Short mmCIF file of C-alpha atoms in Angstrom, two decimals:
data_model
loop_
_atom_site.label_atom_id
_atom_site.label_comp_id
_atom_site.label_asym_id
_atom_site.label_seq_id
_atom_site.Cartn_x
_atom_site.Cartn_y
_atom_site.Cartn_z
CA UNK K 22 197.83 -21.43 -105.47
CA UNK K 23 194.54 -21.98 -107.28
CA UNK K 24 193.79 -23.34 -110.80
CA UNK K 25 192.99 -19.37 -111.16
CA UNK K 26 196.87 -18.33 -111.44
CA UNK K 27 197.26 -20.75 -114.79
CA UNK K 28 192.98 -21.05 -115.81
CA UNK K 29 191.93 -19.24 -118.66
CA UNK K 30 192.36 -19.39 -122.80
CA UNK K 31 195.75 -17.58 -123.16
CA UNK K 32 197.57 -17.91 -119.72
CA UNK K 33 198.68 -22.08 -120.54
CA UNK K 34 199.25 -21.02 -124.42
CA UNK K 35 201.32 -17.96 -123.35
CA UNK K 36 202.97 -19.91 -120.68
CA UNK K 37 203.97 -23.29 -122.95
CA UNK K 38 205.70 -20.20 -125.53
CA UNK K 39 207.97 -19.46 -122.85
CA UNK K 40 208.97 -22.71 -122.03
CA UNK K 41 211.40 -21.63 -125.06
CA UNK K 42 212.95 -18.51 -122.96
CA UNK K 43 212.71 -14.94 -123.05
CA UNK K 44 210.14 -13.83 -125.34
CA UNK K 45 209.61 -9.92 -125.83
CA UNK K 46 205.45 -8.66 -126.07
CA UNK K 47 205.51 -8.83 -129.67
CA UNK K 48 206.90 -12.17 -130.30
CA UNK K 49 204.32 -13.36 -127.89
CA UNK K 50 201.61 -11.46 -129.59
CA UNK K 51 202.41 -12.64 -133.27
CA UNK K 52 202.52 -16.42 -131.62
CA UNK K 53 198.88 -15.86 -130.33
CA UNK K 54 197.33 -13.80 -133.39
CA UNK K 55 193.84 -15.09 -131.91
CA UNK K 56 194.65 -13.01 -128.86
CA UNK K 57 194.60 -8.90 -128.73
CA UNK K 58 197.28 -7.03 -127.38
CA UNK K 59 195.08 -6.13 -124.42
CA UNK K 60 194.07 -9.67 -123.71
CA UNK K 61 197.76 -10.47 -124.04
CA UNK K 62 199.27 -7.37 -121.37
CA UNK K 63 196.21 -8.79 -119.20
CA UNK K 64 197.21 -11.86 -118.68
CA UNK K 65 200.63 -11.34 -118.79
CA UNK K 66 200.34 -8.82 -115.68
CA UNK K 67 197.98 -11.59 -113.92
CA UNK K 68 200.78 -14.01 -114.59
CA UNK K 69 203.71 -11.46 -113.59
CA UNK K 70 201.46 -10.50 -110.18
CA UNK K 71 201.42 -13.87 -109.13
CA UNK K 72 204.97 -14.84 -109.37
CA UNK K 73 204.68 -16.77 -112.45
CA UNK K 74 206.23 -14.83 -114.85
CA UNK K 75 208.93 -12.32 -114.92
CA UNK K 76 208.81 -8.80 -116.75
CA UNK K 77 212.09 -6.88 -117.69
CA UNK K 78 211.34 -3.27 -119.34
CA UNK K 79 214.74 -1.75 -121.01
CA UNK K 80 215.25 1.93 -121.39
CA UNK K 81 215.42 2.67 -124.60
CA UNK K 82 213.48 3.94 -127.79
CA UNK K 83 211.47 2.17 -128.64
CA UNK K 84 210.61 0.71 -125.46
CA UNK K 85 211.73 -3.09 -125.27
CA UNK K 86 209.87 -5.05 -122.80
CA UNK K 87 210.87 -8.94 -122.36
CA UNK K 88 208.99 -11.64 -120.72
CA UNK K 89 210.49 -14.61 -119.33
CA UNK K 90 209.26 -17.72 -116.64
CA UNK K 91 210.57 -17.64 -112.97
CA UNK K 92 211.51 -20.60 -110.80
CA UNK K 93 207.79 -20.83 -109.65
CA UNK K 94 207.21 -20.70 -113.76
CA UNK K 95 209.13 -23.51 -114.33
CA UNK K 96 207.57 -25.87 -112.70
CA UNK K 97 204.77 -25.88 -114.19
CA UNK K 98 206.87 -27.25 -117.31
CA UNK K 99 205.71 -31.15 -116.35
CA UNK K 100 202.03 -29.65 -116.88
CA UNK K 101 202.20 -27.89 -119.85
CA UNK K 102 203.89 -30.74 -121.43
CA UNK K 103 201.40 -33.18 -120.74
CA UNK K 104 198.34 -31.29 -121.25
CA UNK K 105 200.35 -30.87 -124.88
CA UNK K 106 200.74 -34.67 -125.38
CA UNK K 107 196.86 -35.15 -124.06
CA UNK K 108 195.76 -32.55 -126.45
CA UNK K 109 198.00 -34.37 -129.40
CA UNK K 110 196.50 -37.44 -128.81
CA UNK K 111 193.17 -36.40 -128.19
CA UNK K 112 192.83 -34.96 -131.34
CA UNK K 113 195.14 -37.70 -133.09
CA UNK K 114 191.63 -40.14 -131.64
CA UNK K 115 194.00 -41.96 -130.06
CA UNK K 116 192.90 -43.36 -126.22
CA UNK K 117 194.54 -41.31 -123.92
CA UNK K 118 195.95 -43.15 -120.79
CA UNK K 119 197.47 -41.68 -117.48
CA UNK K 120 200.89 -43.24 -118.94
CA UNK K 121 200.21 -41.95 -122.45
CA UNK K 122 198.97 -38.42 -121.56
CA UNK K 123 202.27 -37.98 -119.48
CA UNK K 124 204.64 -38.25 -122.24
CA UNK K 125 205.77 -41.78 -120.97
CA UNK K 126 205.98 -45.10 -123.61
CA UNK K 127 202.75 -47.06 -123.03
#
């Protein structure tokens, strides 16, 4: 896999909201209000095409469509996590350390 599969502005933020579970389009959409909906089915089918995320439509009216992570999803739960605590402290001014960035007690 390349840095391709997770690069980008919405794939990590969409990606760390389902760390939480299932997530239908619009619950993902009002998370992200920076994103459009187009941006959002985008990356969503980028993510779903490469294994990453799983998409489960429901026959009904209205339509329900639910998003959740696959195995291959979940691990990249380590990374999202401590590009989160890098970010916090980065913008806390704090020095960020390999040990600190990972989540791990200096």
């Amino acid at each position: 896999m390349t840095l391709s599969v997770i690069g980008g502005v919405w794939k990590p933020v969409i990606l760390f909201h389902l760390l939480g579970g299932t997530l239908r389009f619009n619950a993902l959409c009002r998370l992200t209000p920076a994103a459009t909906p187009r941006m959002m089915t985008l990356q969503l089918r980028e993510l779903e095409r490469d294994g990453i995320v799983s998409r489960t439509v429901y026959a009904q009216v209205p339509p329900r469509v639910e998003y959740t992570l696959t195995p291959l999803g979940r691990t990249l739960e380590p990374l999202l996590l401590g590009m989160r605590a890098w970010g916090d402290q980065f913008r806390a001014g704090q020095p960020v350390t390999p040990s600190t960035a990972s989540g791990e007690p200096n």
